[in-house]
Coordinates of C-alpha atoms and ligand atoms in Angstrom, one line a residue:
M1 CA 37.0 -9.4 -4.7
T2 CA 37.8 -11.0 -8.0
T3 CA 41.4 -10.5 -9.1
Y4 CA 42.4 -10.8 -12.7
R5 CA 45.9 -11.6 -13.8
I6 CA 46.8 -9.3 -16.7
A7 CA 50.0 -9.5 -18.8
R8 CA 50.8 -5.8 -19.4
I9 CA 53.0 -4.9 -22.5
P10 CA 53.2 -1.1 -22.8
G11 CA 55.6 -1.4 -25.8
D12 CA 57.1 1.7 -27.4
G13 CA 56.4 5.4 -27.8
I14 CA 53.0 6.5 -26.6
G15 CA 52.2 3.0 -25.6
L16 CA 54.2 3.8 -22.5
E17 CA 52.0 6.9 -21.9
V18 CA 48.5 5.6 -22.7
T19 CA 48.8 2.2 -20.9
P20 CA 49.2 3.7 -17.4
A21 CA 46.1 5.9 -18.2
A22 CA 44.1 2.8 -19.1
C23 CA 45.2 1.0 -15.9
A24 CA 44.4 4.0 -13.7
V25 CA 40.8 4.0 -15.0
L26 CA 40.6 0.2 -14.6
E27 CA 41.7 0.6 -11.0
A28 CA 39.1 3.3 -10.3
V29 CA 36.2 1.3 -11.9
G30 CA 37.4 -2.0 -10.4
R31 CA 37.1 -0.6 -6.9
R32 CA 33.4 0.0 -7.3
H33 CA 32.8 -3.4 -8.8
G34 CA 34.9 -5.6 -6.5
L35 CA 37.5 -6.2 -9.2
A36 CA 41.3 -6.1 -8.8
F37 CA 44.0 -6.4 -11.4
A38 CA 47.3 -8.1 -10.8
Y39 CA 49.8 -7.1 -13.5
D40 CA 52.8 -8.9 -14.8
D41 CA 54.9 -6.4 -16.7
Y42 CA 56.7 -7.3 -19.9
D43 CA 59.2 -5.0 -21.6
W44 CA 58.6 -6.5 -25.0
S45 CA 59.3 -3.7 -27.5
C46 CA 61.5 -2.3 -30.2
E47 CA 63.8 -1.0 -27.4
R48 CA 64.2 -4.6 -26.3
Y49 CA 64.8 -5.7 -29.9
Q50 CA 67.6 -3.1 -30.3
A51 CA 69.2 -4.3 -27.0
T52 CA 68.8 -8.1 -27.4
G53 CA 67.8 -8.8 -31.1
A54 CA 64.3 -10.0 -30.2
M55 CA 61.0 -8.3 -29.5
M56 CA 60.2 -10.9 -26.8
P57 CA 62.1 -13.9 -25.3
A58 CA 61.9 -17.2 -27.1
D59 CA 59.5 -18.6 -24.5
G60 CA 57.5 -15.3 -24.4
L61 CA 54.2 -16.7 -25.4
D62 CA 54.4 -19.4 -22.8
Q63 CA 55.0 -16.7 -20.2
V64 CA 51.6 -15.1 -20.9
R65 CA 49.6 -18.2 -22.0
N66 CA 47.8 -18.5 -18.7
H67 CA 46.9 -14.9 -18.0
D68 CA 43.3 -13.8 -18.0
A69 CA 44.1 -11.2 -20.7
L70 CA 46.9 -9.3 -22.4
L71 CA 46.9 -5.5 -22.4
L72 CA 49.2 -3.8 -24.9
G73 CA 50.0 -0.2 -25.7
A74 CA 51.7 0.0 -29.1
V75 CA 54.9 -1.2 -30.7
G76 CA 57.0 0.4 -33.4
S77 CA 60.1 2.6 -33.6
P78 CA 61.7 4.5 -36.5
G79 CA 64.9 2.5 -35.8
V80 CA 63.3 -0.9 -36.4
P81 CA 61.6 -2.0 -39.6
D82 CA 57.8 -2.2 -39.0
H83 CA 57.6 -5.8 -40.2
V84 CA 60.1 -6.8 -37.5
S85 CA 58.1 -5.3 -34.7
L86 CA 54.8 -6.6 -36.0
W87 CA 55.9 -10.1 -36.9
G88 CA 58.1 -10.4 -33.8
L89 CA 55.3 -9.7 -31.3
L90 CA 51.8 -8.9 -32.3
I91 CA 51.2 -11.4 -35.1
P92 CA 52.7 -14.3 -33.1
I93 CA 50.4 -13.4 -30.2
R94 CA 47.3 -13.1 -32.4
R95 CA 48.0 -16.4 -34.2
T96 CA 49.3 -18.6 -31.4
F97 CA 46.4 -17.6 -29.2
R98 CA 43.9 -18.0 -32.1
Q99 CA 42.6 -14.5 -31.7
Y100 CA 40.8 -14.6 -35.0
V101 CA 38.3 -11.8 -34.3
N102 CA 39.7 -8.2 -34.3
L103 CA 36.8 -6.1 -33.0
R104 CA 37.1 -2.3 -33.6
P105 CA 34.2 -0.2 -32.5
I106 CA 33.9 3.4 -33.8
K107 CA 31.6 6.2 -32.5
V108 CA 31.3 9.9 -33.1
F109 CA 31.0 11.4 -29.6
E110 CA 29.1 14.5 -28.8
G111 CA 31.5 17.4 -28.5
V112 CA 34.1 16.0 -30.9
E113 CA 34.2 17.6 -34.3
S114 CA 34.6 15.1 -37.1
P115 CA 36.4 16.2 -40.2
V116 CA 33.5 14.7 -42.1
R117 CA 30.4 17.0 -42.2
R118 CA 27.8 14.2 -42.1
A119 CA 29.5 12.3 -39.2
V120 CA 27.1 13.3 -36.4
A121 CA 27.2 12.2 -32.8
G122 CA 24.5 9.6 -32.0
E123 CA 24.3 8.6 -35.7
V124 CA 27.8 7.1 -36.3
D125 CA 28.1 4.0 -34.1
L126 CA 29.7 1.1 -35.9
V127 CA 32.0 -1.9 -35.4
V128 CA 34.6 -3.2 -37.8
V129 CA 35.0 -7.0 -37.4
R130 CA 38.4 -7.7 -38.9
E131 CA 39.7 -11.2 -39.7
N132 CA 42.9 -11.4 -37.6
V133 CA 44.9 -14.6 -38.4
E134 CA 44.9 -15.3 -42.1
G135 CA 43.9 -13.5 -45.3
E136 CA 46.4 -11.2 -46.9
Y137 CA 48.8 -11.1 -43.9
S138 CA 50.3 -14.5 -44.8
E139 CA 53.7 -15.9 -44.3
I140 CA 53.5 -17.8 -47.6
G141 CA 55.7 -16.4 -50.3
G142 CA 59.2 -15.2 -50.7
R143 CA 61.7 -13.3 -52.7
I144 CA 63.9 -14.6 -55.5
N145 CA 66.7 -13.3 -57.6
R146 CA 67.7 -10.8 -55.0
G147 CA 69.8 -8.1 -56.3
F148 CA 69.3 -8.9 -60.0
P149 CA 67.2 -7.0 -62.4
D150 CA 64.6 -9.9 -62.4
E151 CA 64.2 -9.8 -58.6
M152 CA 60.7 -10.5 -57.6
A153 CA 58.4 -11.0 -54.6
V154 CA 55.3 -13.2 -54.2
Q155 CA 52.9 -13.3 -51.4
E156 CA 49.9 -15.7 -51.2
S157 CA 46.7 -14.7 -49.6
V158 CA 45.0 -17.5 -47.5
F159 CA 41.3 -17.7 -47.2
T160 CA 40.0 -20.9 -45.5
R161 CA 36.5 -22.0 -45.1
A162 CA 36.9 -22.5 -41.4
G163 CA 38.7 -19.1 -41.0
V164 CA 36.2 -17.0 -42.9
T165 CA 33.1 -18.8 -41.7
R166 CA 33.9 -18.4 -37.9
L167 CA 34.7 -14.8 -38.4
V168 CA 31.6 -13.9 -40.5
D169 CA 29.4 -15.9 -38.1
Y170 CA 30.8 -13.8 -35.2
A171 CA 29.9 -10.6 -37.1
F172 CA 26.4 -11.7 -37.9
A173 CA 25.8 -12.8 -34.3
L174 CA 27.1 -9.4 -33.2
A175 CA 24.7 -7.7 -35.6
E176 CA 21.8 -9.6 -34.0
R177 CA 22.6 -7.9 -30.7
R178 CA 22.9 -4.5 -32.4
T179 CA 20.8 -3.1 -35.2
G180 CA 20.8 -6.2 -37.3
Y181 CA 22.8 -4.9 -40.3
V182 CA 26.0 -6.3 -41.8
T183 CA 28.2 -4.9 -44.6
S184 CA 30.7 -7.3 -46.1
A185 CA 33.8 -5.7 -47.5
T186 CA 34.8 -7.5 -50.7
K187 CA 36.6 -7.0 -54.0
S188 CA 35.3 -9.9 -56.0
N189 CA 35.6 -7.9 -59.2
G190 CA 39.3 -7.5 -59.1
I191 CA 40.6 -10.3 -56.8
V192 CA 39.3 -13.1 -58.7
H193 CA 39.8 -16.2 -56.5
T194 CA 39.7 -15.4 -52.8
M195 CA 37.1 -12.6 -52.8
P196 CA 34.4 -14.5 -54.7
Y197 CA 35.0 -17.3 -52.2
W198 CA 34.7 -14.8 -49.4
D199 CA 31.3 -13.7 -50.9
E200 CA 30.1 -17.3 -51.2
L201 CA 31.0 -18.0 -47.6
V202 CA 29.3 -14.8 -46.4
T203 CA 26.1 -15.8 -48.3
E204 CA 26.2 -19.2 -46.6
V205 CA 26.6 -17.8 -43.1
A206 CA 24.0 -15.1 -43.7
A207 CA 21.4 -17.8 -44.5
G208 CA 21.8 -19.0 -40.9
H209 CA 21.0 -15.5 -39.6
P210 CA 17.7 -14.6 -41.4
D211 CA 17.0 -11.6 -39.1
V212 CA 20.1 -9.8 -40.2
R213 CA 20.0 -7.6 -43.3
W214 CA 23.3 -7.5 -45.2
D215 CA 25.0 -6.0 -48.2
A216 CA 28.3 -6.6 -49.9
E217 CA 30.3 -3.6 -51.0
H218 CA 33.6 -3.4 -52.9
I219 CA 36.3 -2.1 -50.7
D220 CA 37.0 1.0 -52.8
A221 CA 33.3 2.1 -52.9
L222 CA 32.9 1.2 -49.3
C223 CA 35.8 3.6 -48.3
A224 CA 34.0 6.4 -50.2
K225 CA 30.6 5.6 -48.6
L226 CA 32.2 5.5 -45.1
V227 CA 33.2 9.1 -45.6
L228 CA 30.1 10.3 -47.4
D229 CA 27.5 8.5 -45.2
P230 CA 29.1 6.9 -42.2
G231 CA 25.8 6.8 -40.3
R232 CA 24.4 4.0 -42.4
F233 CA 26.8 1.3 -41.2
D234 CA 26.4 -1.0 -38.2
V235 CA 28.7 -4.1 -38.4
I236 CA 31.3 -4.2 -41.2
V237 CA 32.9 -7.6 -41.7
A238 CA 36.2 -7.6 -43.5
S239 CA 39.3 -9.5 -44.3
N240 CA 42.6 -8.8 -42.5
L241 CA 43.9 -6.2 -44.8
F242 CA 40.5 -4.5 -45.7
G243 CA 39.6 -4.5 -42.0
D244 CA 42.9 -2.9 -41.0
I245 CA 42.4 -0.1 -43.6
L246 CA 38.8 0.5 -42.8
S247 CA 39.3 0.8 -39.1
D248 CA 41.8 3.6 -39.4
L249 CA 39.6 5.3 -41.9
A250 CA 36.6 4.9 -39.6
A251 CA 38.6 6.2 -36.7
A252 CA 39.6 9.3 -38.6
V253 CA 35.9 9.8 -39.5
A254 CA 35.2 9.7 -35.8
G255 CA 37.7 12.5 -35.1
S256 CA 41.1 10.9 -34.3
I257 CA 42.8 7.5 -34.5
G258 CA 43.8 8.2 -30.9
M259 CA 40.2 7.4 -29.8
A260 CA 39.9 4.0 -31.5
P261 CA 40.0 0.8 -29.4
A262 CA 40.5 -2.8 -30.4
A263 CA 40.1 -6.3 -29.0
N264 CA 41.9 -9.4 -30.5
L265 CA 39.5 -12.1 -29.3
N266 CA 39.8 -15.8 -29.0
P267 CA 36.0 -16.3 -28.7
E268 CA 36.3 -19.9 -27.5
R269 CA 38.5 -18.6 -24.5
D270 CA 41.0 -21.5 -25.0
F271 CA 43.7 -18.8 -24.9
P272 CA 43.9 -15.2 -23.5
S273 CA 42.7 -12.4 -25.7
L274 CA 44.7 -9.3 -26.4
F275 CA 43.5 -5.7 -25.9
E276 CA 45.3 -2.8 -27.7
P277 CA 44.3 0.5 -29.1
V278 CA 44.2 0.8 -32.9
H279 CA 46.9 3.5 -33.0
G280 CA 50.6 2.8 -33.2
S281 CA 53.5 4.2 -31.1
A282 CA 53.2 7.7 -32.7
P283 CA 56.9 8.5 -32.6
D284 CA 56.1 12.1 -33.8
I285 CA 54.5 12.9 -30.4
A286 CA 56.0 10.3 -28.1
G287 CA 57.6 11.4 -24.8
R288 CA 55.6 14.7 -24.6
G289 CA 52.7 13.4 -22.5
I290 CA 50.1 14.7 -25.0
A291 CA 48.8 11.4 -26.5
N292 CA 45.0 10.9 -26.5
P293 CA 44.3 8.2 -23.9
I294 CA 40.8 7.5 -25.1
G295 CA 41.7 4.6 -27.4
A296 CA 43.6 2.9 -24.6
I297 CA 40.9 3.6 -21.9
W298 CA 38.1 2.3 -24.2
T299 CA 40.3 -0.7 -24.9
A300 CA 40.4 -1.4 -21.2
A301 CA 36.6 -1.3 -21.2
M302 CA 36.5 -3.9 -23.9
M303 CA 38.7 -6.1 -21.7
L304 CA 36.3 -5.7 -18.8
D305 CA 33.4 -6.6 -21.1
H306 CA 35.3 -9.8 -22.3
L307 CA 36.1 -10.7 -18.7
G308 CA 32.4 -10.7 -18.0
H309 CA 31.7 -7.2 -16.6
P310 CA 29.7 -5.4 -19.2
E311 CA 28.2 -2.9 -16.7
A312 CA 31.7 -1.8 -15.6
A313 CA 32.7 -1.5 -19.3
T314 CA 29.7 0.7 -20.0
E315 CA 30.5 2.9 -17.1
I316 CA 33.9 3.6 -18.7
T317 CA 32.5 4.3 -22.2
D318 CA 29.6 6.4 -20.8
T319 CA 32.1 8.5 -18.8
I320 CA 34.4 9.0 -21.8
A321 CA 31.3 10.3 -23.7
H322 CA 30.3 12.4 -20.7
T323 CA 33.7 14.0 -20.3
L324 CA 33.8 14.9 -24.0
A325 CA 30.2 16.3 -23.9
K326 CA 30.5 18.3 -20.7
T327 CA 34.0 19.6 -20.6
S328 CA 36.2 21.4 -23.1
L329 CA 39.2 19.2 -22.2
R330 CA 40.8 17.8 -25.3
T331 CA 44.2 16.4 -26.2
A332 CA 46.1 18.0 -29.1
D333 CA 44.8 15.5 -31.8
L334 CA 41.3 16.9 -31.0
G335 CA 42.4 20.5 -31.2
G336 CA 42.9 21.0 -27.4
S337 CA 45.8 21.4 -25.0
A338 CA 45.0 18.8 -22.3
T339 CA 47.8 16.4 -21.4
T340 CA 47.3 12.6 -21.3
T341 CA 47.2 12.8 -17.5
E342 CA 44.8 15.7 -17.3
F343 CA 42.3 14.0 -19.6
T344 CA 42.6 10.7 -17.8
K345 CA 42.1 12.4 -14.4
A346 CA 39.0 14.1 -15.8
V347 CA 37.6 10.7 -16.8
I348 CA 38.4 9.2 -13.4
D349 CA 36.8 12.2 -11.6
R350 CA 33.6 11.7 -13.5
L351 CA 33.2 7.9 -13.0
P352 CA 30.1 7.0 -10.9
R353 CA 31.0 6.7 -7.2
Ligands
NAI1 P1 50.4 5.9 -35.5 O1 49.0 5.4 -35.2 O2 51.4 5.6 -34.5 O3 50.3 7.4 -35.8 C1 49.6 8.0 -36.9 C2 49.3 9.5 -36.6 O4 48.3 9.6 -35.6 C3 50.5 10.2 -36.0 O5 50.5 11.5 -36.5 C4 50.3 10.2 -34.5 O6 50.8 11.3 -33.8 C5 48.7 10.2 -34.4 N1 48.3 9.5 -33.2 C6 48.2 8.1 -33.1 N2 47.7 7.8 -31.9 C7 47.5 9.0 -31.2 C8 47.0 9.3 -29.9 N3 46.7 8.3 -29.0 N4 46.9 10.6 -29.6 C9 47.2 11.5 -30.5 N5 47.7 11.3 -31.7 C10 47.8 10.0 -32.1 O7 50.8 5.2 -36.9 P2 52.1 5.3 -37.8 O8 52.7 6.6 -37.7 O9 51.8 4.7 -39.1 O10 53.1 4.2 -37.1 C11 54.0 4.6 -36.1 C12 54.6 3.3 -35.6 O11 53.6 2.5 -34.9 C13 55.2 2.4 -36.7 O12 56.4 1.8 -36.2 C14 54.1 1.3 -36.8 O13 54.6 0.1 -37.3 C15 53.6 1.2 -35.4 N6 52.2 0.7 -35.4 C16 51.9 -0.1 -34.3 C17 50.7 -0.6 -34.1 C18 50.4 -1.5 -33.0 O14 51.3 -1.6 -32.1 N7 49.3 -2.1 -32.9 C19 49.5 -0.2 -35.0 C20 49.9 0.8 -36.0 C21 51.2 1.2 -36.2
MG2 MG1 46.4 -0.7 -38.5

């Protein structure tokens, strides 16, 4: 039996509902594969912020630095500004642990109706590879002349050779293991310094992967194409902001943002990686037990894959697909009336024995 030490951070809202679902599936799959999970639980959240003034304790990152992985639900609360919850928890984790790859796979499953006519099961199967530690989400900038008519805000984007190259290289290597096609999201017509530099670096990296076909698309046109012809994409590599936007868009194309998983990876494994669904805390449905657990469960599968158990991970994703194809159980976001618990149980019941 191999035991993994996991730092578990359910967070706020539906994070508290989908994280137990993911852990129940992990336990069931682990049993068959000789894997056990020892959780240390952390209450880092907006609730904690409202009680103590901080999303996590000052030494929080040191508390989780030696875990095998971090599993997070979602953070965010209407009572706390979103930049506080993001910069007080998720962004420090991503940056301190050099999780520079944010991997966001999207699939249209059989039995799930996409709002997009041409998004057909079996054809739409893509991964957004989002830059996760620099780019447009930068701390450099500030506000001056507060409260005066000439008040202004400046925010500098940061694109480094090292940061872009390692990310793009990861995306091209991933494409080599998939269908060998990369789309680079750019905006080098309008953003005149950083985006032409991004294009240059992508061209350099691409030269080292001669078997991978690739295109560059401006982000605006790419958004339209993702809706009009989602089946043509395989790996999409994008900056922090563009990747963030594209992954919600792609998740909606697949039927619901509640189904989209994400892995924040430190590929060198010098630090733990962080696994969290793409969706947020969904305050509009929180507390009702109706959140779609698929994003969180698929996220747990990505964690297993990262920990070196791809067969166990595939069992989870195959069983999600099977449950959607063979039953009419759906949570409300997919037009059904199943609860989080009912859907999770259906997945666990269908796992291979
Ligand atoms: P959101 O993802 O929480 O919700 C957007 C819409 O999708 C809502 O209508 C929600 O009900 C629905 N939805 C999301 N996940 C669902 C699920 N699993 N099942 C069924 N329906 C689901 O995004 P929103 O509303 O922009 O943000 C809410 C809060 O979450 C904010 O405080 C925001 O900052 C935070 N947030 C946190 C993230 C994180 O922890 N990684 C990511 C995105 C937002
Ligand atoms: Mg987002």
